[in-house]
Amino acid sequence: DGGITQSPKYLFRKEGQNVTLSCEQNLNHDAMYWYRQDPGQGLRLIYYSQIVNDFQKGDIAEGYSVSREKKESFPLTVTSAQKNPTAFYLCASSIQLQNTEAFFGQGTRLTVV
Amino acid sequence: QKEVEQNSGPLSVPEGAIASLNCTYSDRGSQSFFWYRQYSGKSPELIMSIYSNGDKEDGRFTAQLNKASQYVSLLIRDSQPSDSATYLCAVTFGGSQGNLIFGKGTKLSVKP
């Protein structure tokens, strides 16, 4: 089945810990994205990548880091510098960066305990 | 400033009625427009895309785009309780930082 797989579905983080959220796609898409969604809020762009070994900051990149070593994979690390990390994290991909449809994984719900 | 505006709702319609969802955007140069449906606790699901002025129909859904007015809408005919969800409007902003910007969504409730 072609699609976007995010793992884990639920993640709990202790204060001061870094955690990494996985996102893998087998759609052969060049562009990948990470969004954050807070309750009752829209999606806010954290990072995006147009191609392997290239990524750009979105609107709320502080406290997050990404890598794009393979076309299929775009992991997101939530660092201890992110002061309010509890949120629903969504990974998406599209054929190219502009003017094409983006498809989402099932999301990872991160909670700080 | 990239902005996509939607009425947060909730929009309540009776079963079988037409639901009309609206969205405005700030960048006159935007070229791509999308509607996503998001059920509570789930990820967004793409239901419509539209790229040129006019109407685009897909089953019970019709997307309408008016670039001069910077306005895009989604009509849902014969609304069903299963259509109850939050509908997100998304717009691709061009230029050197092409990316997909989402509105905050309109919550639709279809009453049996």
mmCIF file of C-alpha atoms in Angstrom, chain A residues 42-92:
data_model
loop_
_atom_site.group_PDB
_atom_site.id
_atom_site.type_symbol
_atom_site.label_atom_id
_atom_site.label_comp_id
_atom_site.label_asym_id
_atom_site.label_seq_id
_atom_site.Cartn_x
_atom_site.Cartn_y
_atom_site.Cartn_z
ATOM 1 C CA GLY A 42 -5.201 25.252 12.371
ATOM 2 C CA LEU A 43 -2.073 23.557 11.119
ATOM 3 C CA ARG A 44 1.162 25.482 11.533
ATOM 4 C CA LEU A 45 4.198 24.685 9.399
ATOM 5 C CA ILE A 46 7.335 23.641 11.286
ATOM 6 C CA TYR A 47 9.714 22.568 8.514
ATOM 7 C CA TYR A 48 9.502 21.533 4.903
ATOM 8 C CA SER A 49 11.818 19.866 2.448
ATOM 9 C CA GLN A 50 11.783 20.193 -1.312
ATOM 10 C CA ILE A 51 14.410 17.554 -1.996
ATOM 11 C CA VAL A 52 16.911 15.249 -0.312
ATOM 12 C CA ASN A 53 19.507 17.036 1.835
ATOM 13 C CA ASP A 54 17.565 20.286 1.703
ATOM 14 C CA PHE A 55 15.029 21.674 4.155
ATOM 15 C CA GLN A 56 13.656 25.041 5.151
ATOM 16 C CA LYS A 57 12.190 26.499 8.329
ATOM 17 C CA GLY A 58 8.489 27.117 8.463
ATOM 18 C CA ASP A 59 6.644 29.532 10.690
ATOM 19 C CA ILE A 60 7.378 27.829 14.035
ATOM 20 C CA ALA A 61 10.753 26.061 13.664
ATOM 21 C CA GLU A 62 12.223 27.095 17.025
ATOM 22 C CA GLY A 63 12.854 24.080 19.249
ATOM 23 C CA TYR A 64 12.608 21.595 16.367
ATOM 24 C CA SER A 65 15.106 20.006 13.997
ATOM 25 C CA VAL A 66 14.784 17.783 10.922
ATOM 26 C CA SER A 67 16.905 15.825 8.486
ATOM 27 C CA ARG A 68 16.294 14.587 4.958
ATOM 28 C CA GLU A 69 18.976 12.009 4.209
ATOM 29 C CA LYS A 70 16.656 9.832 2.147
ATOM 30 C CA LYS A 71 13.800 10.736 -0.155
ATOM 31 C CA GLU A 72 11.462 8.465 1.778
ATOM 32 C CA SER A 73 12.197 9.752 5.259
ATOM 33 C CA PHE A 74 11.784 13.085 7.056
ATOM 34 C CA PRO A 75 12.154 12.646 10.833
ATOM 35 C CA LEU A 76 11.344 15.464 13.231
ATOM 36 C CA THR A 77 13.171 15.934 16.525
ATOM 37 C CA VAL A 78 11.420 17.867 19.250
ATOM 38 C CA THR A 79 14.194 19.235 21.430
ATOM 39 C CA SER A 80 14.147 20.336 25.046
ATOM 40 C CA ALA A 81 14.267 23.923 23.748
ATOM 41 C CA GLN A 82 10.643 23.581 22.611
ATOM 42 C CA LYS A 83 8.816 24.952 25.640
ATOM 43 C CA ASN A 84 5.317 23.754 24.810
ATOM 44 C CA PRO A 85 5.648 20.572 22.778
ATOM 45 C CA THR A 86 2.325 18.926 23.636
ATOM 46 C CA ALA A 87 0.449 18.835 20.325
ATOM 47 C CA PHE A 88 -0.670 16.708 17.387
ATOM 48 C CA TYR A 89 2.143 16.422 14.834
ATOM 49 C CA LEU A 90 1.329 15.789 11.194
ATOM 50 C CA CYS A 91 3.676 14.795 8.419
ATOM 51 C CA ALA A 92 2.674 15.312 4.799
#
